[in-house]
mmCIF file of C-alpha atoms in Angstrom:
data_model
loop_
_atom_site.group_PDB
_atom_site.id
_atom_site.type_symbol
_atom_site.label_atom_id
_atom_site.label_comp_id
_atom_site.label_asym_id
_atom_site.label_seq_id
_atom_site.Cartn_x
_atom_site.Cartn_y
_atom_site.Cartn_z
ATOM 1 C CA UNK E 300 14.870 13.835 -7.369
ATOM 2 C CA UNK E 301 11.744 12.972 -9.091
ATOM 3 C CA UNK E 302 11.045 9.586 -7.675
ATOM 4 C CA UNK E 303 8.780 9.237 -4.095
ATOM 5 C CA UNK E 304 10.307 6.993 -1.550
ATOM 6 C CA UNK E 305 7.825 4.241 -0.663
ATOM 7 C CA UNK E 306 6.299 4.427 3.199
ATOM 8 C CA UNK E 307 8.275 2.361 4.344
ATOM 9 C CA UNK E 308 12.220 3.931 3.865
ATOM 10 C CA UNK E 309 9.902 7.615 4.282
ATOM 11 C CA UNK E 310 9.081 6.550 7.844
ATOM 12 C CA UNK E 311 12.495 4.577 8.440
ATOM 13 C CA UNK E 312 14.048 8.164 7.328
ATOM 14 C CA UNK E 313 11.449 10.498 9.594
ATOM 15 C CA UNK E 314 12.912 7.659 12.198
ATOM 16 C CA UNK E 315 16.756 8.644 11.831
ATOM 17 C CA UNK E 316 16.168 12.224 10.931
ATOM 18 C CA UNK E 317 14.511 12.323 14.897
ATOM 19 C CA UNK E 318 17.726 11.573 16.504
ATOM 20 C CA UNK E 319 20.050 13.804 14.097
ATOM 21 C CA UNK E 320 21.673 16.850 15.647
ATOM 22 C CA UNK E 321 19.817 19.859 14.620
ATOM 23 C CA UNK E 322 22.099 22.086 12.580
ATOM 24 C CA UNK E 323 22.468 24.468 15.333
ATOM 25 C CA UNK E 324 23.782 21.983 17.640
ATOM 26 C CA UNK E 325 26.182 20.891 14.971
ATOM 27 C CA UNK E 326 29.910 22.948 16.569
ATOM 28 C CA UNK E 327 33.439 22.712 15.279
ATOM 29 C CA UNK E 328 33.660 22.632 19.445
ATOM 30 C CA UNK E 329 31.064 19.255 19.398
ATOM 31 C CA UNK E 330 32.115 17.632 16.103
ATOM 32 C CA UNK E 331 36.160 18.549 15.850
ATOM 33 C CA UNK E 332 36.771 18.498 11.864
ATOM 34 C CA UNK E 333 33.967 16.456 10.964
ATOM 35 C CA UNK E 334 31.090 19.658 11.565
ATOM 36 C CA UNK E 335 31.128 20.387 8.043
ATOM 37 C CA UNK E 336 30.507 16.491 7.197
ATOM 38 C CA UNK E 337 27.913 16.500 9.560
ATOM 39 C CA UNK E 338 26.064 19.568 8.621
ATOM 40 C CA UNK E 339 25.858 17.902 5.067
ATOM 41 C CA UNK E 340 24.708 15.153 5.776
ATOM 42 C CA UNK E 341 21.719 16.971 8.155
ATOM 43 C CA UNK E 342 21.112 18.759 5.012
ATOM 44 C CA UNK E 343 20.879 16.037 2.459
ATOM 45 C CA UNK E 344 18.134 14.047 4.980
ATOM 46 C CA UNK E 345 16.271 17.672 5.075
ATOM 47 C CA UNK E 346 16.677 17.695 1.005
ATOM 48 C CA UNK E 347 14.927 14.361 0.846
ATOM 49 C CA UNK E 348 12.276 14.578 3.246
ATOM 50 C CA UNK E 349 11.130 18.344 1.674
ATOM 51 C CA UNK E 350 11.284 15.745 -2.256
ATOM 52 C CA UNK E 351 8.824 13.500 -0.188
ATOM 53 C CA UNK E 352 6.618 16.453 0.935
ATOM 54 C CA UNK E 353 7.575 15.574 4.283
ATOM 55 C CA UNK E 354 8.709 18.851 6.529
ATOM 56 C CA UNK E 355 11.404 17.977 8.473
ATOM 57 C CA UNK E 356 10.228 20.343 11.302
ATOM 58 C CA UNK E 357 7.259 18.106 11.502
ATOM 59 C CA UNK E 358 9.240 14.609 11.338
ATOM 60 C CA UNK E 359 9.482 14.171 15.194
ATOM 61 C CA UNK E 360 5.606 14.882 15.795
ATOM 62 C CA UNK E 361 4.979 12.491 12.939
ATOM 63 C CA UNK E 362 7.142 9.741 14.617
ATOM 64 C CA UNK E 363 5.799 10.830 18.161
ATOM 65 C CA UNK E 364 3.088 12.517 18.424
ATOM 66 C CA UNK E 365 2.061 11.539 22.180
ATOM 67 C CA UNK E 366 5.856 13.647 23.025
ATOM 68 C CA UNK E 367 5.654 16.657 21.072
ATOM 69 C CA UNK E 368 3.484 19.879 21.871
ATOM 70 C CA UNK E 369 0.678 21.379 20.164
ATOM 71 C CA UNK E 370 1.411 23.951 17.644
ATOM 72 C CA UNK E 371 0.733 27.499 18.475
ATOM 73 C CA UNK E 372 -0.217 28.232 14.761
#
């Protein structure tokens, strides 16, 4: 994907990407048949934020940085 997102639908995405599961927490036990679905579509939203040069291990303390630690790097 060559084309940027515009601010708007980046920070709307860095919004819902927040409140996905991680792919850890994502269980056959948790999500019955539907893990695999889920662990695509966690992946996609990671696939799009990386196009936007956004890391999505940095998303949350973009969207809240008063909650979320300090680095230790």
């Amino acid at each position: 994907m060559s084309d940027k997102m515009n601010e708007a639908a980046l920070q709307a995405l860095k919004i819902a990407f927040t409140y996905m599961p991680k792919a850890i927490e994502v269980t056959k036990y948790e999500y019955g048949d539907r893990y695999q679905i889920v662990l695509d579509q966690v992946a996609a939203v990671r696939e799009v934020l990386l196009d936007n040069d956004v890391d999505p291990e940095e998303a949350y303390g973009d969207i809240n940085p008063s909650t979320t630690p300090n680095s230790t790097y």
